mmCIF file of C-alpha atoms in Angstrom:
data_model
loop_
_atom_site.group_PDB
_atom_site.id
_atom_site.type_symbol
_atom_site.label_atom_id
_atom_site.label_comp_id
_atom_site.label_asym_id
_atom_site.label_seq_id
_atom_site.Cartn_x
_atom_site.Cartn_y
_atom_site.Cartn_z
ATOM 1 C CA GLY F 1 22.602 -10.235 -5.071
ATOM 2 C CA GLU F 2 19.448 -9.391 -3.723
ATOM 3 C CA SER F 3 16.273 -9.645 -5.625
ATOM 4 C CA VAL F 4 12.608 -9.301 -5.193
ATOM 5 C CA GLY F 5 10.297 -10.737 -7.313
ATOM 6 C CA LEU F 6 6.611 -11.443 -7.813
ATOM 7 C CA HIS F 7 4.765 -14.891 -8.646
ATOM 8 C CA LEU F 8 2.234 -13.397 -10.761
ATOM 9 C CA PRO F 9 2.636 -10.505 -13.366
ATOM 10 C CA THR F 10 -1.279 -9.932 -13.598
ATOM 11 C CA LEU F 11 -4.148 -10.585 -11.492
ATOM 12 C CA SER F 12 -7.773 -10.112 -12.269
ATOM 13 C CA VAL F 13 -10.562 -10.171 -9.617
ATOM 14 C CA GLN F 14 -14.037 -9.460 -9.362
ATOM 15 C CA GLU F 15 -15.237 -6.111 -7.687
ATOM 16 C CA GLY F 16 -15.782 -7.339 -4.084
ATOM 17 C CA ASP F 17 -13.665 -10.132 -4.000
ATOM 18 C CA ASN F 18 -10.189 -10.268 -2.002
ATOM 19 C CA SER F 19 -7.022 -9.798 -4.015
ATOM 20 C CA ILE F 20 -3.977 -11.508 -2.898
ATOM 21 C CA ILE F 21 -0.681 -10.192 -4.428
ATOM 22 C CA ASN F 22 2.496 -12.188 -3.867
ATOM 23 C CA CYS F 23 6.179 -11.390 -3.601
ATOM 24 C CA ALA F 24 9.369 -13.370 -2.944
ATOM 25 C CA TYR F 25 12.684 -11.972 -1.859
ATOM 26 C CA SER F 26 16.129 -13.575 -1.878
ATOM 27 C CA ASN F 27 17.730 -11.928 0.913
ATOM 28 C CA SER F 28 17.266 -13.499 4.135
ATOM 29 C CA ALA F 29 18.820 -10.332 6.123
ATOM 30 C CA SER F 30 15.970 -8.265 4.577
ATOM 31 C CA ASP F 31 14.525 -6.624 7.539
ATOM 32 C CA TYR F 32 12.025 -4.016 6.230
ATOM 33 C CA PHE F 33 9.270 -4.371 3.362
ATOM 34 C CA ILE F 34 6.865 -1.890 1.827
ATOM 35 C CA TRP F 35 4.063 -2.132 -0.534
ATOM 36 C CA TYR F 36 3.555 0.391 -3.494
ATOM 37 C CA LYS F 37 0.562 1.177 -5.437
ATOM 38 C CA GLN F 38 1.331 2.765 -8.927
ATOM 39 C CA GLU F 39 -1.363 4.116 -11.106
ATOM 40 C CA SER F 40 -1.266 4.945 -14.422
ATOM 41 C CA GLY F 41 0.858 8.284 -14.997
ATOM 42 C CA LYS F 42 1.751 8.747 -11.304
ATOM 43 C CA GLY F 43 4.491 7.641 -8.908
ATOM 44 C CA PRO F 44 4.432 4.782 -6.606
ATOM 45 C CA GLN F 45 2.509 5.367 -3.682
ATOM 46 C CA PHE F 46 3.243 4.263 -0.273
ATOM 47 C CA ILE F 47 0.588 1.575 0.928
ATOM 48 C CA ILE F 48 1.914 -0.297 3.938
ATOM 49 C CA ASP F 49 4.996 -1.566 5.272
ATOM 50 C CA ILE F 50 6.269 -4.238 7.722
ATOM 51 C CA ARG F 51 9.271 -4.881 9.598
ATOM 52 C CA SER F 52 10.944 -8.103 10.001
ATOM 53 C CA ASN F 53 9.917 -8.599 13.716
ATOM 54 C CA MET F 54 6.169 -8.701 12.578
ATOM 55 C CA ASP F 55 4.474 -11.462 10.638
ATOM 56 C CA LYS F 56 1.470 -9.315 10.011
ATOM 57 C CA ARG F 57 0.068 -5.913 9.659
ATOM 58 C CA GLN F 58 -3.033 -4.514 9.096
ATOM 59 C CA GLY F 59 -4.272 -1.240 7.437
ATOM 60 C CA GLN F 60 -7.515 0.232 5.774
ATOM 61 C CA ARG F 61 -8.392 -2.849 3.969
ATOM 62 C CA VAL F 62 -5.154 -3.788 3.526
ATOM 63 C CA THR F 63 -2.955 -6.536 5.057
ATOM 64 C CA VAL F 64 0.886 -7.448 4.825
ATOM 65 C CA LEU F 65 1.783 -10.741 5.808
ATOM 66 C CA LEU F 66 5.410 -11.792 5.950
ATOM 67 C CA ASN F 67 6.862 -15.257 6.196
ATOM 68 C CA LYS F 68 10.536 -15.022 6.730
ATOM 69 C CA THR F 69 10.978 -18.644 6.729
ATOM 70 C CA VAL F 70 10.029 -18.750 3.043
ATOM 71 C CA LYS F 71 10.922 -15.340 2.304
ATOM 72 C CA HIS F 72 7.709 -14.478 1.031
ATOM 73 C CA LEU F 73 5.817 -11.254 1.366
ATOM 74 C CA SER F 74 1.816 -10.962 0.418
ATOM 75 C CA LEU F 75 -0.613 -8.098 0.255
ATOM 76 C CA GLN F 76 -4.119 -8.615 0.721
ATOM 77 C CA ILE F 77 -6.838 -6.242 -0.371
ATOM 78 C CA ALA F 78 -10.303 -6.825 1.152
ATOM 79 C CA ALA F 79 -13.563 -5.890 -1.033
ATOM 80 C CA THR F 80 -11.584 -4.989 -3.992
ATOM 81 C CA GLN F 81 -12.872 -1.837 -5.538
ATOM 82 C CA PRO F 82 -12.262 -0.407 -9.035
ATOM 83 C CA GLY F 83 -9.973 2.109 -7.654
ATOM 84 C CA ASP F 84 -7.461 -0.713 -6.551
ATOM 85 C CA SER F 85 -6.688 -1.349 -10.270
ATOM 86 C CA ALA F 86 -3.127 -0.570 -10.687
ATOM 87 C CA VAL F 87 0.452 -2.087 -10.531
ATOM 88 C CA TYR F 88 1.406 -3.028 -7.044
ATOM 89 C CA PHE F 89 5.460 -3.354 -6.216
ATOM 90 C CA CYS F 90 6.617 -4.648 -3.214
ATOM 91 C CA ALA F 91 10.207 -3.557 -2.064
ATOM 92 C CA SER F 92 12.524 -4.764 0.451
ATOM 93 C CA ARG F 93 15.769 -3.401 2.310
ATOM 94 C CA GLY F 94 18.570 -5.630 2.604
ATOM 95 C CA SER F 95 19.657 -4.029 6.121
ATOM 96 C CA TYR F 96 19.390 -0.733 7.942
ATOM 97 C CA GLY F 97 20.793 2.007 5.710
ATOM 98 C CA GLN F 98 20.496 0.133 2.466
ATOM 99 C CA ASN F 99 18.263 1.235 -0.372
ATOM 100 C CA PHE F 100 15.135 -0.627 -1.349
ATOM 101 C CA VAL F 101 14.984 -3.194 -4.104
ATOM 102 C CA PHE F 102 11.691 -3.072 -6.059
ATOM 103 C CA GLY F 103 10.057 -6.268 -7.242
ATOM 104 C CA PRO F 104 8.833 -6.086 -11.113
ATOM 105 C CA GLY F 105 5.283 -5.463 -10.043
ATOM 106 C CA THR F 106 1.856 -7.042 -10.350
ATOM 107 C CA ARG F 107 -0.874 -5.643 -12.504
ATOM 108 C CA LEU F 108 -4.450 -5.977 -10.732
ATOM 109 C CA SER F 109 -7.382 -5.588 -12.652
ATOM 110 C CA VAL F 110 -10.749 -5.423 -10.976
ATOM 111 C CA LEU F 111 -13.659 -6.674 -13.054
ATOM 112 C CA PRO F 112 -17.088 -5.011 -12.791
ATOM 113 C CA ASP H 1 2.274 19.077 2.131
ATOM 114 C CA ALA H 2 2.845 19.178 -1.854
ATOM 115 C CA GLY H 3 4.937 16.071 -2.023
ATOM 116 C CA VAL H 4 7.566 15.383 -4.159
ATOM 117 C CA ILE H 5 7.205 17.913 -7.227
ATOM 118 C CA GLN H 6 8.974 16.983 -10.691
ATOM 119 C CA SER H 7 9.088 19.115 -13.804
ATOM 120 C CA PRO H 8 8.534 18.688 -16.673
ATOM 121 C CA ARG H 9 5.961 15.849 -16.684
ATOM 122 C CA HIS H 10 6.700 15.180 -20.300
ATOM 123 C CA GLU H 11 9.929 15.881 -22.136
ATOM 124 C CA VAL H 12 10.236 15.122 -26.021
ATOM 125 C CA THR H 13 13.425 15.940 -27.312
ATOM 126 C CA GLU H 14 15.589 14.767 -30.430
ATOM 127 C CA MET H 15 18.706 12.432 -29.967
ATOM 128 C CA GLY H 16 21.967 14.617 -29.143
ATOM 129 C CA GLN H 17 20.300 17.093 -27.352
ATOM 130 C CA GLU H 18 20.598 17.841 -23.614
ATOM 131 C CA VAL H 19 17.894 16.948 -21.244
ATOM 132 C CA THR H 20 17.496 18.241 -17.706
ATOM 133 C CA LEU H 21 15.003 16.960 -15.328
ATOM 134 C CA ARG H 22 14.080 18.704 -12.019
ATOM 135 C CA CYS H 23 12.930 17.797 -8.348
ATOM 136 C CA LYS H 24 11.895 19.411 -5.369
ATOM 137 C CA PRO H 25 12.012 16.834 -2.535
ATOM 138 C CA ILE H 26 9.682 16.878 0.707
ATOM 139 C CA SER H 27 10.627 19.828 3.043
ATOM 140 C CA GLY H 28 12.510 18.182 5.714
ATOM 141 C CA HIS H 29 13.463 15.111 3.858
ATOM 142 C CA ASN H 30 17.145 14.572 3.955
ATOM 143 C CA SER H 31 17.301 11.931 1.406
ATOM 144 C CA LEU H 32 16.915 12.172 -2.272
ATOM 145 C CA PHE H 33 16.750 9.473 -4.952
ATOM 146 C CA TRP H 34 16.397 9.047 -8.836
ATOM 147 C CA TYR H 35 14.931 6.194 -10.296
ATOM 148 C CA ARG H 36 14.339 5.215 -14.060
ATOM 149 C CA GLN H 37 11.384 3.032 -14.857
ATOM 150 C CA THR H 38 10.891 0.889 -18.063
ATOM 151 C CA MET H 39 8.915 -1.991 -19.003
ATOM 152 C CA MET H 40 11.990 -4.050 -19.684
ATOM 153 C CA ARG H 41 13.895 -3.368 -16.403
ATOM 154 C CA GLY H 42 11.163 -1.981 -13.822
ATOM 155 C CA LEU H 43 12.468 0.567 -11.422
ATOM 156 C CA GLU H 44 15.854 1.256 -11.438
ATOM 157 C CA LEU H 45 18.039 3.276 -8.718
ATOM 158 C CA LEU H 46 20.129 5.676 -10.526
ATOM 159 C CA ILE H 47 21.347 7.764 -7.545
ATOM 160 C CA TYR H 48 20.767 8.803 -4.369
ATOM 161 C CA PHE H 49 21.773 11.803 -2.411
ATOM 162 C CA ASN H 50 22.111 12.023 1.647
ATOM 163 C CA ASN H 51 22.293 15.647 3.038
ATOM 164 C CA ASN H 52 22.748 16.989 -0.513
ATOM 165 C CA VAL H 53 25.644 14.810 -0.886
ATOM 166 C CA PRO H 54 25.821 11.814 -3.721
ATOM 167 C CA ILE H 55 26.320 8.753 -1.685
ATOM 168 C CA ASP H 56 25.909 5.778 -4.471
ATOM 169 C CA ASP H 57 25.681 6.691 -8.231
ATOM 170 C CA SER H 58 26.460 2.892 -9.224
ATOM 171 C CA GLY H 59 23.212 2.998 -10.920
ATOM 172 C CA MET H 60 23.914 5.759 -13.433
ATOM 173 C CA PRO H 61 24.351 3.925 -16.790
ATOM 174 C CA GLU H 62 26.904 6.075 -18.054
ATOM 175 C CA ASP H 63 28.963 9.157 -18.208
ATOM 176 C CA ARG H 64 26.368 11.172 -20.281
ATOM 177 C CA PHE H 65 24.301 11.091 -17.001
ATOM 178 C CA SER H 66 24.817 13.486 -14.318
ATOM 179 C CA ALA H 67 22.857 14.504 -11.024
ATOM 180 C CA LYS H 68 23.484 17.398 -8.684
ATOM 181 C CA MET H 69 21.967 18.647 -5.366
ATOM 182 C CA PRO H 70 22.867 22.005 -4.768
ATOM 183 C CA ASN H 71 20.634 22.563 -1.905
ATOM 184 C CA ALA H 72 18.020 20.567 0.289
ATOM 185 C CA SER H 73 15.101 21.501 -1.940
ATOM 186 C CA PHE H 74 16.315 20.956 -5.573
ATOM 187 C CA SER H 75 18.010 18.255 -7.518
ATOM 188 C CA THR H 76 18.687 17.913 -11.273
ATOM 189 C CA LEU H 77 19.559 14.973 -13.291
ATOM 190 C CA LYS H 78 20.932 15.845 -16.837
ATOM 191 C CA ILE H 79 21.461 13.669 -19.801
ATOM 192 C CA GLN H 80 23.929 14.834 -22.211
ATOM 193 C CA PRO H 81 23.674 13.864 -25.168
ATOM 194 C CA SER H 82 20.613 12.178 -24.865
ATOM 195 C CA GLU H 83 19.909 8.877 -26.917
ATOM 196 C CA PRO H 84 16.606 6.889 -27.864
ATOM 197 C CA ARG H 85 17.480 4.123 -25.409
ATOM 198 C CA ASP H 86 17.096 6.748 -22.572
ATOM 199 C CA SER H 87 13.481 7.030 -23.090
ATOM 200 C CA ALA H 88 11.805 6.180 -19.869
ATOM 201 C CA VAL H 89 9.952 7.550 -17.073
ATOM 202 C CA TYR H 90 12.285 9.391 -14.459
ATOM 203 C CA PHE H 91 10.909 9.437 -10.868
ATOM 204 C CA CYS H 92 12.336 11.513 -8.095
ATOM 205 C CA ALA H 93 11.850 10.190 -4.635
ATOM 206 C CA SER H 94 12.642 11.244 -0.890
ATOM 207 C CA SER H 95 12.800 10.124 2.393
ATOM 208 C CA SER H 96 13.556 11.353 5.977
ATOM 209 C CA ARG H 97 16.030 8.423 6.324
ATOM 210 C CA VAL H 98 17.887 6.344 3.966
ATOM 211 C CA GLY H 99 16.432 2.885 3.904
ATOM 212 C CA GLY H 100 14.806 3.597 7.511
ATOM 213 C CA SER H 101 11.559 5.040 6.280
ATOM 214 C CA PRO H 102 9.440 4.628 3.198
ATOM 215 C CA LEU H 103 10.128 6.474 -0.144
ATOM 216 C CA HIS H 104 7.824 9.057 -1.293
ATOM 217 C CA PHE H 105 7.772 9.667 -5.129
ATOM 218 C CA GLY H 106 6.983 12.385 -7.358
ATOM 219 C CA ASN H 107 4.576 11.739 -10.503
ATOM 220 C CA GLY H 108 7.685 11.475 -12.506
ATOM 221 C CA THR H 109 9.063 12.904 -16.039
ATOM 222 C CA ARG H 110 8.219 10.782 -19.089
ATOM 223 C CA LEU H 111 11.228 11.339 -21.485
ATOM 224 C CA THR H 112 10.955 10.616 -25.241
ATOM 225 C CA VAL H 113 14.172 10.660 -27.091
ATOM 226 C CA THR H 114 13.497 10.484 -30.856
#
């Protein structure tokens, strides 16, 4: 079956450093990927997405990289700020029209 | 846009009682999803609707769970009777296209069954 997982369940970074959160997926047919941020007491919030015809996509302070060869996805956060502290989820879609599968999440802690 | 609205935010009930969770999706979105989140199992899809019609309820854990979407702007998730193992955060999400656009989540209902 399809699964999405994360290599690191927790990540601590110094304020101002760059953060990299990783995600592995198992379904080679996955064609659409999303990163979500979840703060305490809130629902997951959309950060950035990428489709399988792209290798990289940039947003404001965030970059998503997709390596289809090894079925790996990463989220890079530049100049990490205290407000970036949250749990980050990746989600993948098996094929068009299918639902997303969410990974277990990585907790990002920003140290002062 | 007010986003996806869920109520109540918190629900505490005794085992055996009926629980009803409510959701108002984003206007114009035609797909609605119910998820459950626990520490042990993460985010699990329970059921989703497309154009108010239930499409996939394979994630509904037991017959004690039921969901309805009487119109495009309202959905309920009901648990009857509730059990302590149902304690979790329940999220509603909506999207404009199933699998084709991001899900937009509400802030969830934290359910505690004692």
